[in-house]
XYZ file of C-alpha atoms in Angstrom:
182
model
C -48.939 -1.770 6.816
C -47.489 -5.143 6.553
C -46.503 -4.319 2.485
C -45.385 -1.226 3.149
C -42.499 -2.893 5.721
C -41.939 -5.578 2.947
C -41.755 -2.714 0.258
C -39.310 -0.609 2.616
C -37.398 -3.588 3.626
C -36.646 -4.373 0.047
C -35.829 -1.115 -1.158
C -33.476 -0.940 1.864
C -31.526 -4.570 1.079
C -31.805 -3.261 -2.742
C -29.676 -0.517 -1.310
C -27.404 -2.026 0.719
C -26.639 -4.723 -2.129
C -25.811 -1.522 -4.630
C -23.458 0.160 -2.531
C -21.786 -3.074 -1.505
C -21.469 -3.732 -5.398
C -19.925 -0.483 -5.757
C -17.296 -0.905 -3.386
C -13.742 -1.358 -4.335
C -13.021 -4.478 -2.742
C -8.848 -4.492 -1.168
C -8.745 -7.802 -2.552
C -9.292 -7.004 -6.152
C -7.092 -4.343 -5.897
C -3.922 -5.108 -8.442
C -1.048 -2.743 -9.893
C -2.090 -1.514 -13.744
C -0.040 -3.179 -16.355
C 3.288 -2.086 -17.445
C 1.710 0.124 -21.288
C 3.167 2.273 -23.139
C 0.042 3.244 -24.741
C -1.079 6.421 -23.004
C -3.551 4.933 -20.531
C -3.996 7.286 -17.827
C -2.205 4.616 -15.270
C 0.271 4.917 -12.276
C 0.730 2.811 -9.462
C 3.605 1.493 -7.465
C 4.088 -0.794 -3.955
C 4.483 1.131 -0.961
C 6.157 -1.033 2.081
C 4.892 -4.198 0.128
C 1.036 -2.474 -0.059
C -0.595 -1.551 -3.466
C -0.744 2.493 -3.750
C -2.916 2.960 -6.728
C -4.186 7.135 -7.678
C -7.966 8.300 -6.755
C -10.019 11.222 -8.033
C -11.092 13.503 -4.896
C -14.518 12.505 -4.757
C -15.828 16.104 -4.569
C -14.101 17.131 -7.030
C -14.107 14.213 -9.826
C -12.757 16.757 -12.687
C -9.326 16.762 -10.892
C -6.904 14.608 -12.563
C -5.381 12.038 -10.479
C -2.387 11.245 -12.497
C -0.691 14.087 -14.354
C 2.611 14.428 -16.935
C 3.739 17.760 -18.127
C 6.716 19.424 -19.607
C 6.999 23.436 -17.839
C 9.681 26.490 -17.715
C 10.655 27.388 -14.491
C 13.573 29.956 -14.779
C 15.667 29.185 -17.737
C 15.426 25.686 -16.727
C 12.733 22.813 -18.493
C 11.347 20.657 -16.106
C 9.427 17.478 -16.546
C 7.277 16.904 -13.630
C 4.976 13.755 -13.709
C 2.914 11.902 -10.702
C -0.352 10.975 -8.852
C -2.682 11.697 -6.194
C -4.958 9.421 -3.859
C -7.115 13.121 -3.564
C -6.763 13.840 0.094
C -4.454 10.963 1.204
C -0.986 11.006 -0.676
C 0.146 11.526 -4.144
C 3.625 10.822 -5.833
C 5.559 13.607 -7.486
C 8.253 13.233 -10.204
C 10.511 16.047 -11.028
C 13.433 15.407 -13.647
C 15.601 18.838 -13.988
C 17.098 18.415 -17.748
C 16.135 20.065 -20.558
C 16.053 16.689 -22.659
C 14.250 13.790 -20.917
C 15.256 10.568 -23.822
C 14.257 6.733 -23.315
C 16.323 4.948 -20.587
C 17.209 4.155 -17.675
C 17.970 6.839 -15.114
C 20.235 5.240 -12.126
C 19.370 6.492 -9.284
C 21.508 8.109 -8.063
C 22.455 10.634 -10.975
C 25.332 13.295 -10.694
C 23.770 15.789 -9.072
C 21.275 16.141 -7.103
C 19.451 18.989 -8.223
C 19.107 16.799 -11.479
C 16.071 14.892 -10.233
C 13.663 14.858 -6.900
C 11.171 11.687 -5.677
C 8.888 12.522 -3.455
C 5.900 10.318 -1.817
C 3.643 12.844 -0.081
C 0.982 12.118 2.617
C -1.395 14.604 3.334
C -2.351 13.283 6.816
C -0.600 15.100 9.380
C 0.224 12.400 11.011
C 2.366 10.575 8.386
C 5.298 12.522 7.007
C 6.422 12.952 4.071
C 9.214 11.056 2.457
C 11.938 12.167 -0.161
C 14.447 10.530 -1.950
C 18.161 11.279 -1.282
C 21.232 11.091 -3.101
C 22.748 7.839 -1.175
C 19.605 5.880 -1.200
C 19.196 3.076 -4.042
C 17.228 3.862 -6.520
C 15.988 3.440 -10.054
C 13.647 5.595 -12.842
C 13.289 3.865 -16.794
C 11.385 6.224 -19.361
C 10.346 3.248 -21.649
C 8.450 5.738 -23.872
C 8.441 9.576 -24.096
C 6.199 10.831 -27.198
C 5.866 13.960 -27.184
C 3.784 14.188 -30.510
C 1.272 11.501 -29.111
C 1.947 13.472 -26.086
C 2.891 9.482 -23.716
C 5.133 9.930 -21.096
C 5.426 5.642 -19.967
C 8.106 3.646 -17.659
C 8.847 2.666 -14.575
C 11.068 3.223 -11.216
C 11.629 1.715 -7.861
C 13.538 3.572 -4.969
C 13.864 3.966 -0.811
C 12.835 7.022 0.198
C 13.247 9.112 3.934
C 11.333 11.904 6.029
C 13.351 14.391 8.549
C 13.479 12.228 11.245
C 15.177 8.606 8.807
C 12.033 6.170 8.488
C 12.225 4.782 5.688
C 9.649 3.906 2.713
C 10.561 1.567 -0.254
C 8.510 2.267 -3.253
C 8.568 -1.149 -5.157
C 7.239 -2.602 -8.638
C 6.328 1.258 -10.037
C 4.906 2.099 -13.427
C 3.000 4.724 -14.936
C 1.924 5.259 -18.816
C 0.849 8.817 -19.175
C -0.510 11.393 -21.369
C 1.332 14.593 -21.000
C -0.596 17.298 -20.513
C 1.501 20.398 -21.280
C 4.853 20.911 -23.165
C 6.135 24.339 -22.811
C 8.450 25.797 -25.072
């Protein structure tokens, strides 16, 4: 009896030491490098807090960051962002027909030209959008589209309906696009 306890107890420490191990840790928790290499990254400051992307753990197959070039209408629309699965994703929508290198001031001349949007899927926390007087600021450091990398950077203050206020700080991405359209 006594080595069965022993045996259980050690499995059970065995256990708790493995999912311990496997837990992300807040500390460790750092902003992906600035690449322009295609890695599959995206992450950004949110009110001075790291917001990195997250598969939905249910559903691992789901990508969590996501770049692609689509016809809506007559128009061409890059739209480009990331998901924490459940929690809140980013969204990227640039309305021009020719996305190039540079720097896109934020903001642009019109405002159907480009929406920013930090979503948050709990209820309780709204949603927050960028608007044409807030500052802002979007560089496409790389766009490949026969290695198919979509890579820069951005920062910009953001609102929900009722004026708080979000700054999104210190973003980057370097993406692979998934889908050009013609």
């Amino acid at each position: 009896m006594k080595k069965k306890r022993i045996h259980s107890f050690i499995l059970f420490f065995a256990f708790i030491l493995f999912v311990a191990g496997s837990c992300e840790k807040l500390e460790d928790l750092q902003l992906p490098p600035v690449t322009q290499t295609g890695a599959g990254t995206f992450g950004c400051l949110v009110n001075g807090e790291i917001w990195l992307p997250k598969s939905i753990i249910s559903f691992p197959s789901i990508p969590k960051v996501s770049a692609e070039l689509v016809r809506e209408d007559e128009h061409r629309i890059w739209k480009f962002g990331a998901s924490q699965g459940n929690s809140s994703s980013f969204y990227f929508g640039i309305y021009k027909d020719s996305l190039k290198n540079g720097t896109i001031n934020i903001p642009i001349n019109e405002l159907n030209d480009i929406g920013l949007y930090f979503f948050s899927k709990d209820f309780e926390k709204p949603s927050f959008s960028w608007r044409q007087e807030l500052p802002g600021e979007l560089i496409i450091t790389k766009l490949d589209t026969i290695n198919m990398i979509l890579s820069g950077t951005f920062w910009f203050d953001a609102v929900n309906d009722i004026d708080e206020k979000v700054e999104i700080r210190d973003g980057r991405f370097d993406l692979i696009i998934d889908q050009i359209q013609p």
